[in-house]
mmCIF file of C-alpha atoms in Angstrom:
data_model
loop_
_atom_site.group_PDB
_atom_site.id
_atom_site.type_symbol
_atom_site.label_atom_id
_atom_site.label_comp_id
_atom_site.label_asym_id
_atom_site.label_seq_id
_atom_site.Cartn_x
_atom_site.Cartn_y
_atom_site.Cartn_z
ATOM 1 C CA UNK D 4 -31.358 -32.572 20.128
ATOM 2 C CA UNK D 5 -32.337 -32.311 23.153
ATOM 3 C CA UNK D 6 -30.002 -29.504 24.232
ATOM 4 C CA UNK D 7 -31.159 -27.209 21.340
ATOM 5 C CA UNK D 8 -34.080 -27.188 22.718
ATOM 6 C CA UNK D 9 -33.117 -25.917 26.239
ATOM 7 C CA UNK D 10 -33.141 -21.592 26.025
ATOM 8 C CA UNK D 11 -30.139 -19.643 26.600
ATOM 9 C CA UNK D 12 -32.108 -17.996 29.663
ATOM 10 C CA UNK D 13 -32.984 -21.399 30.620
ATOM 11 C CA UNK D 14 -29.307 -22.540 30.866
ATOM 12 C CA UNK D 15 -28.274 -19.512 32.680
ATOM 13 C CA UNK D 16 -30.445 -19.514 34.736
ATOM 14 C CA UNK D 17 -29.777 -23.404 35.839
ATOM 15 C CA UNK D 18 -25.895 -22.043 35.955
ATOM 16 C CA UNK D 19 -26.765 -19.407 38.245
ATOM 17 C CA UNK D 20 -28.163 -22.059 40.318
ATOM 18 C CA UNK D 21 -25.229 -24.480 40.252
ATOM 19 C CA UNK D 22 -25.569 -26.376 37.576
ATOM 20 C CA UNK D 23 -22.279 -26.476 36.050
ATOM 21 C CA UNK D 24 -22.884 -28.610 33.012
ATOM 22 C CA UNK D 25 -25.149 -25.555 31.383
ATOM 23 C CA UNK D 26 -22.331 -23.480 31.088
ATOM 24 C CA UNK D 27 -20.418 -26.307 29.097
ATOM 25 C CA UNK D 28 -23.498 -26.344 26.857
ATOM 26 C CA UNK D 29 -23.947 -22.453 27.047
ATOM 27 C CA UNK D 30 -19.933 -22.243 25.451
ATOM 28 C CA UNK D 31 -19.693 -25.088 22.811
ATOM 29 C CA UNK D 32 -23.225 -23.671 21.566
ATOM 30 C CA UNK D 33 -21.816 -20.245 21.147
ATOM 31 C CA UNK D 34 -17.701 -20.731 20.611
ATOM 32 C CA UNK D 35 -17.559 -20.777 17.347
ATOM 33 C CA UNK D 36 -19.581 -17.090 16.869
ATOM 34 C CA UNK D 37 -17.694 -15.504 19.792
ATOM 35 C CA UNK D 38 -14.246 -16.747 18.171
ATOM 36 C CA UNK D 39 -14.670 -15.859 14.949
ATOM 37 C CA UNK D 40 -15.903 -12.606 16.071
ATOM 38 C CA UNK D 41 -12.831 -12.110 18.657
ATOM 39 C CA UNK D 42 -10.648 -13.300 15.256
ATOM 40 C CA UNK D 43 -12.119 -10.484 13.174
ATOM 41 C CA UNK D 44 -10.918 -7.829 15.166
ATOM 42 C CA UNK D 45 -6.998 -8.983 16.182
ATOM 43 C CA UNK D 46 -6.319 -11.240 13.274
ATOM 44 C CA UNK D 47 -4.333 -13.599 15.819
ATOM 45 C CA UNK D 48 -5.178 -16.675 17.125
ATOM 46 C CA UNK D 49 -2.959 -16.296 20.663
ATOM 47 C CA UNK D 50 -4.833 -13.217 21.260
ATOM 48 C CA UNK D 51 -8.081 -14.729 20.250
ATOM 49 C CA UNK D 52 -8.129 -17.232 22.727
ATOM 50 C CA UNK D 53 -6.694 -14.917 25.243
ATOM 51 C CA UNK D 54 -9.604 -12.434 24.435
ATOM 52 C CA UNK D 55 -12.301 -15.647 24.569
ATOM 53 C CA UNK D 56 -10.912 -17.161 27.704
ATOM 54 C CA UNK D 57 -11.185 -13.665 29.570
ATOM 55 C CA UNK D 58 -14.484 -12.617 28.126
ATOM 56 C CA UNK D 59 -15.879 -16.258 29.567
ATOM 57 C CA UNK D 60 -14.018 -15.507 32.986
ATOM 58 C CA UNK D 61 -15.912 -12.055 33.441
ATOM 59 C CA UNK D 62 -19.505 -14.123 32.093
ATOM 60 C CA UNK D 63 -18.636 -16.432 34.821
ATOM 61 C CA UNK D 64 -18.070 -14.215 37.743
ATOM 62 C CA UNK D 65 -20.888 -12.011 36.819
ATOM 63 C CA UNK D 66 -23.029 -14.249 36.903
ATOM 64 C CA UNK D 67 -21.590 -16.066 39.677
ATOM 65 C CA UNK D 68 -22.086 -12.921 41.742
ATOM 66 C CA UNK D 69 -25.852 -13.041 40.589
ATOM 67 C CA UNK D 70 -25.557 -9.444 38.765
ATOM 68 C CA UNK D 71 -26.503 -10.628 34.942
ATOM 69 C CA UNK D 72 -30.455 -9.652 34.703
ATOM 70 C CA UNK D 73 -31.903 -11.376 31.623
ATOM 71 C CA UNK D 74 -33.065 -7.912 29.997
ATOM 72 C CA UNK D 75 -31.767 -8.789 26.302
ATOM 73 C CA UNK D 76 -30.149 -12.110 25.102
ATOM 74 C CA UNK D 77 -27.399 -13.725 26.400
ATOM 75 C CA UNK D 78 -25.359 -14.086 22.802
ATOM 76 C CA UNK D 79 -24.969 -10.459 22.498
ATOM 77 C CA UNK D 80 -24.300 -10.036 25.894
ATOM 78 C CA UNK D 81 -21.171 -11.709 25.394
ATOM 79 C CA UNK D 82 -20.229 -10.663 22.560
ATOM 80 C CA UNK D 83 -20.285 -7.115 24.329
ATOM 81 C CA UNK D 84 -17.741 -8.093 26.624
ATOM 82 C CA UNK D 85 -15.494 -9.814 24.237
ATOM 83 C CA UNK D 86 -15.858 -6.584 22.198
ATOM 84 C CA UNK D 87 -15.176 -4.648 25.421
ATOM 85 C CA UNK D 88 -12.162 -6.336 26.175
ATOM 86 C CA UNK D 89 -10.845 -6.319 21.878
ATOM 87 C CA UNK D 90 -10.710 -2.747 22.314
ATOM 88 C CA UNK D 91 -8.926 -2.667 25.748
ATOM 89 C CA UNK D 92 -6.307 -5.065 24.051
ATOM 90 C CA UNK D 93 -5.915 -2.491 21.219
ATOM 91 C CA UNK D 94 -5.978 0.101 24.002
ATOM 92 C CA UNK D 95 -3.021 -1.486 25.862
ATOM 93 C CA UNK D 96 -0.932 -2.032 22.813
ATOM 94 C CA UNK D 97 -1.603 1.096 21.239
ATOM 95 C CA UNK D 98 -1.559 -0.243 17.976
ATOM 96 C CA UNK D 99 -4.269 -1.350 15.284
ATOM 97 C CA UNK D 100 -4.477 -4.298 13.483
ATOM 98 C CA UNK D 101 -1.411 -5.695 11.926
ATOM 99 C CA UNK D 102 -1.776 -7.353 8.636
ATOM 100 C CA UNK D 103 -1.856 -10.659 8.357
ATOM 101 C CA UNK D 104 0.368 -11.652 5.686
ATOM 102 C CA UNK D 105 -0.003 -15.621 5.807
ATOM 103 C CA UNK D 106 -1.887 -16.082 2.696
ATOM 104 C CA UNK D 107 -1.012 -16.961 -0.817
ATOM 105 C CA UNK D 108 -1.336 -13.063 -1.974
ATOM 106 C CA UNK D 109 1.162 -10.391 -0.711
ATOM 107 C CA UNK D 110 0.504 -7.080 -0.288
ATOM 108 C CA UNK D 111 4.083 -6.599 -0.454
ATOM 109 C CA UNK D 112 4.550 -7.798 -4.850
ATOM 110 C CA UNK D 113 2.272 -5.102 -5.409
ATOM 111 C CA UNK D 114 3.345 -2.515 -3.351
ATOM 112 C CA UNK D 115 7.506 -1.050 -4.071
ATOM 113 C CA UNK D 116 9.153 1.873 -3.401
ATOM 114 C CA UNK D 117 10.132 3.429 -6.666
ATOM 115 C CA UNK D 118 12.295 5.836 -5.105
ATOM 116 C CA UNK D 119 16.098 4.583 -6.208
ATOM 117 C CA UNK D 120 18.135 3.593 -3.008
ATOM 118 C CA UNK D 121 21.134 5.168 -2.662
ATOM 119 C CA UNK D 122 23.596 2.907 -4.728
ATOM 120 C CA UNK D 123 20.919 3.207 -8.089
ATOM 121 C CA UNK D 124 21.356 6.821 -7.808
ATOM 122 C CA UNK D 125 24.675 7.404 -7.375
ATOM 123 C CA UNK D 126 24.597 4.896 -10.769
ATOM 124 C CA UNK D 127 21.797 7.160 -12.427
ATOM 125 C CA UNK D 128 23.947 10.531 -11.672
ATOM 126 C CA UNK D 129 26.877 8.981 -13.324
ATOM 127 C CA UNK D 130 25.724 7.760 -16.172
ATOM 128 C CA UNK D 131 23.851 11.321 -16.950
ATOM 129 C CA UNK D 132 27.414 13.132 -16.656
ATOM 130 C CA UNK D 133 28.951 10.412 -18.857
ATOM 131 C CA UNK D 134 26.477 11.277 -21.721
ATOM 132 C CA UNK D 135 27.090 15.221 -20.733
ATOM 133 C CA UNK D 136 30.147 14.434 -21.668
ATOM 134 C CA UNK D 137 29.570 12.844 -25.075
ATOM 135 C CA UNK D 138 27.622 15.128 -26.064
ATOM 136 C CA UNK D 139 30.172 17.828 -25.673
ATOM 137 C CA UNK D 140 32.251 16.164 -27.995
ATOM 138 C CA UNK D 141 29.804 16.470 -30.740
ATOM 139 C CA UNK D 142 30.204 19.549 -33.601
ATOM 140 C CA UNK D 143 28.600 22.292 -32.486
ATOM 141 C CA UNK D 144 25.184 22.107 -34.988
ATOM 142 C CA UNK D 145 24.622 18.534 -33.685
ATOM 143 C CA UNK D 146 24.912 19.367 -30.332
ATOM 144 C CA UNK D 147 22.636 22.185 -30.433
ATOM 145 C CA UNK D 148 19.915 20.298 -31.581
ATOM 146 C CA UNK D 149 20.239 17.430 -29.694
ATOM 147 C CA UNK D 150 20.129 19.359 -26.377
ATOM 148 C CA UNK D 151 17.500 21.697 -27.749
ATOM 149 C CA UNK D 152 15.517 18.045 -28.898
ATOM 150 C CA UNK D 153 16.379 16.260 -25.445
ATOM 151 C CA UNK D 154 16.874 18.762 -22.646
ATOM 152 C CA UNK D 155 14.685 21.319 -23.431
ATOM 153 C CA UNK D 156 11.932 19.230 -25.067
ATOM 154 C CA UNK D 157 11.685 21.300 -28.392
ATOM 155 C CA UNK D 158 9.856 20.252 -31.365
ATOM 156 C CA UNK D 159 11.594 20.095 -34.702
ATOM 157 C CA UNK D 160 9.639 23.057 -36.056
ATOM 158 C CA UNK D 161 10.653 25.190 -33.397
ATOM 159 C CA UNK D 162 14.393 24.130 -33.218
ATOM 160 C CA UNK D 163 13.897 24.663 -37.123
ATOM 161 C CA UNK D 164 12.663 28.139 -36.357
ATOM 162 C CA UNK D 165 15.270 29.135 -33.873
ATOM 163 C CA UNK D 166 18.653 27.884 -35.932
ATOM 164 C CA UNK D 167 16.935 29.141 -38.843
ATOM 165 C CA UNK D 168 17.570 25.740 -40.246
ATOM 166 C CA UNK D 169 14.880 23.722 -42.370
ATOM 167 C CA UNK D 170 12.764 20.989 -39.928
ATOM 168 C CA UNK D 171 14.659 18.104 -42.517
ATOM 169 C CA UNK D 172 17.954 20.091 -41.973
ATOM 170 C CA UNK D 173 17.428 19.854 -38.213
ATOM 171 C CA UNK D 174 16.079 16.133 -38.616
ATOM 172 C CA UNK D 175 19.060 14.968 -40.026
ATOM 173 C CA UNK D 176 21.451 16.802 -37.345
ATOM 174 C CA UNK D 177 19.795 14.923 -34.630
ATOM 175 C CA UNK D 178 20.425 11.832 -36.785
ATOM 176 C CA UNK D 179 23.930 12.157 -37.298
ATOM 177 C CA UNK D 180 24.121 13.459 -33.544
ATOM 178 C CA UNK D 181 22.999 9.928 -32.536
ATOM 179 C CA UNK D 182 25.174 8.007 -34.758
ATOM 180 C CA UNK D 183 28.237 9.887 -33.577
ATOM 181 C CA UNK D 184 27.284 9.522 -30.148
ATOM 182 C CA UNK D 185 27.019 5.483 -30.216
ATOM 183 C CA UNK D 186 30.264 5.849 -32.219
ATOM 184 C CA UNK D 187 31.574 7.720 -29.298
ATOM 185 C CA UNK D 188 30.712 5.567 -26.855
ATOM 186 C CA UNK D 189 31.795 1.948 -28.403
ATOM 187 C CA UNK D 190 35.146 3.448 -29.457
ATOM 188 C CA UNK D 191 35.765 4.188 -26.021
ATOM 189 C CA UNK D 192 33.568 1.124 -24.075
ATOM 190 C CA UNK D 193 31.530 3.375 -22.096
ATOM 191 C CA UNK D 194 28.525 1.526 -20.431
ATOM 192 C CA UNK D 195 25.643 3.397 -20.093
ATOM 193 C CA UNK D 196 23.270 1.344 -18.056
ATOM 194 C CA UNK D 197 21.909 0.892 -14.547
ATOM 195 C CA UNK F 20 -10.151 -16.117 -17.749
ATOM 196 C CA UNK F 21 -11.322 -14.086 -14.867
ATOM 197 C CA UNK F 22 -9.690 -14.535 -12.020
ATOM 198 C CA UNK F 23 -10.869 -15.174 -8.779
ATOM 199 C CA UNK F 24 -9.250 -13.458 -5.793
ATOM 200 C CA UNK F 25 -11.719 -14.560 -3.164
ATOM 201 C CA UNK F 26 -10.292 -17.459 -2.091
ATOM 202 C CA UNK F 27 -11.008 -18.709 1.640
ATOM 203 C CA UNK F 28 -8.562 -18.445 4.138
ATOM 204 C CA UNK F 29 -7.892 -22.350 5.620
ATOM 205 C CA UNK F 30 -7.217 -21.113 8.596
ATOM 206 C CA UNK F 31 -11.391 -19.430 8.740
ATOM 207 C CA UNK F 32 -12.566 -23.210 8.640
ATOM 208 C CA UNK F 33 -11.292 -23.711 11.867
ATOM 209 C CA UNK F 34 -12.071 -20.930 14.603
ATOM 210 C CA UNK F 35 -12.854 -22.449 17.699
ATOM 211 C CA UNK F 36 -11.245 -22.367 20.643
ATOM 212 C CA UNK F 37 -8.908 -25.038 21.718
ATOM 213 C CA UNK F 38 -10.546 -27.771 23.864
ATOM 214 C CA UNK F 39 -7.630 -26.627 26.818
ATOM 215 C CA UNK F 40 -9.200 -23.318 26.679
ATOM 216 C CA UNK F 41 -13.003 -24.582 27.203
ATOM 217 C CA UNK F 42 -12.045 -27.173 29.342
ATOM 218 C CA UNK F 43 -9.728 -24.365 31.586
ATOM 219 C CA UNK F 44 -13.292 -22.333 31.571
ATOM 220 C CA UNK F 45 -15.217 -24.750 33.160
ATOM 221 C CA UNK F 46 -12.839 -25.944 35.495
ATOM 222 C CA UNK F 47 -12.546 -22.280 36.771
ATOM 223 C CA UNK F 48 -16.408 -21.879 37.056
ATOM 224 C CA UNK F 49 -16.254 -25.096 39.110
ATOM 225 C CA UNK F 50 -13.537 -23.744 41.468
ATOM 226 C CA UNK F 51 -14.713 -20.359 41.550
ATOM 227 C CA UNK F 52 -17.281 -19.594 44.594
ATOM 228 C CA UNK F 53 -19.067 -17.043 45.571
ATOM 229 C CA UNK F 54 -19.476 -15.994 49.481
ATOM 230 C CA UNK F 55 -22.334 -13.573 50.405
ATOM 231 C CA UNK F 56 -21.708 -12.152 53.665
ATOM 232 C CA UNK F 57 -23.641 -9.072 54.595
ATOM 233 C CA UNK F 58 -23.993 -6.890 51.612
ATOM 234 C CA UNK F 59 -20.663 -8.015 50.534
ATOM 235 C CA UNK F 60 -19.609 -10.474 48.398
ATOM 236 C CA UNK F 61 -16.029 -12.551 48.349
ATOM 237 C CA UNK F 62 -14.605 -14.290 45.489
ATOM 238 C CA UNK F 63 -12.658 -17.704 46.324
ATOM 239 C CA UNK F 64 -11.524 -20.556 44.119
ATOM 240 C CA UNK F 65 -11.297 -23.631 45.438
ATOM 241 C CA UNK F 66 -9.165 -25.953 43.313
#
């Protein structure tokens, strides 16, 4: 209780005049909020006690060599260095905070590539010319408006309009199109999945 | 149910640093000394 009580000026100033024991009180009074502050920045805990044990080391010789002046507080005075030396650390390895992925939630099950690799592809591309090639075995009016349905994204009425056809005439071509195409493709065990 | 996504990190309960690290502190403080001679000043640690 007792300690509380002391100032932060107080202490440094008894430190300044040898008495060790203020700067024990002077750290485990402020650790924790210097820590947690270092840990913030480099999300490491090797680094953060690097950071903390080099931040106290230039406190120490500072005011060792008698050149801290008590103009502010000594809290943020520290916690100026140790932000001084955080961004030399980031300075020296070039590089900005890596994420930490140590907790239950990963970034990484939300976050995919949906571009196919190179196997899936090669899979996709095969299976296309496969059903090219189905499809040319279909009679001529079937064909015509399934590639006029499924390649070039017509609707009914307009396939209708363009093979002068009725929209149920045209319905019904696509139908049978389909039917003969499964036929086509169990008769012969073609497997058209990735 | 909603759910909640701000769980706390164990690891946040527990940011101090190690007793080794404190305890290497102030046995540098204790072996560092300061010599003033002139205008200059010299750095020496004593172990």
């Amino acid at each position: 209780m007792k300690k509380e009580l002391i100032q932060d000026a107080e202490l440094v100033s008894n430190y300044i005049n040898g008495d060790e024991h203020a700067l024990s009180i002077l750290i485990s009074r402020h650790k924790q909020k210097i820590y947690s502050f270092i840990y913030s920045k480099v999300y490491d805990r090797d680094i953060t006690e690097d950071v903390f044990q080099d931040t106290f080391i230039k406190v120490i010789r500072t005011l060792k060599r008698g050149k801290y002046n008590e103009e502010g507080k000594f809290l943020p005075w520290v916690m100026r260095i140790a932000h001084n030396l955080v961004i030399d650390h980031f300075r020296k390895n070039n590089r900005m905070p890596k994420f930490d992925n140590a907790g239950e939630f990963s970034i990484f099950s939300v976050l995919s590539d949906s571009s196919l690799n190179a196997e899936k592809s090669m899979i996709k591309e095969q299976v296309e010319s496969d059903v090219r090639r189905v499809i040319e075995e279909l009679p001529e009016d079937q064909k015509q408006v399934l590639v006029m349905r499924m390649y070039q994204d017509m609707s009914f009425k307009e396939i209708s309009e363009r093979t002068g056809v009725s929209i149920n005439t045209a319905l019904g071509r696509m139908r049978y199109a389909l039917i003969n195409m499964r036929k086509v493709i169990e008769q012969n065990n073609i497997v058209l999945t990735n | 149910m909603a759910k909640i996504y701000s769980n706390a990190s164990p690891i946040k309960n527990n940011l101090k640093p190690k007793d080794e690290t404190v305890s290497f502190l102030l046995n540098y403080s204790k072996a560092l000394s300061v010599i003033n001679y002139n205008k200059l000043k010299f750095e020496a640690l004593l172990n």
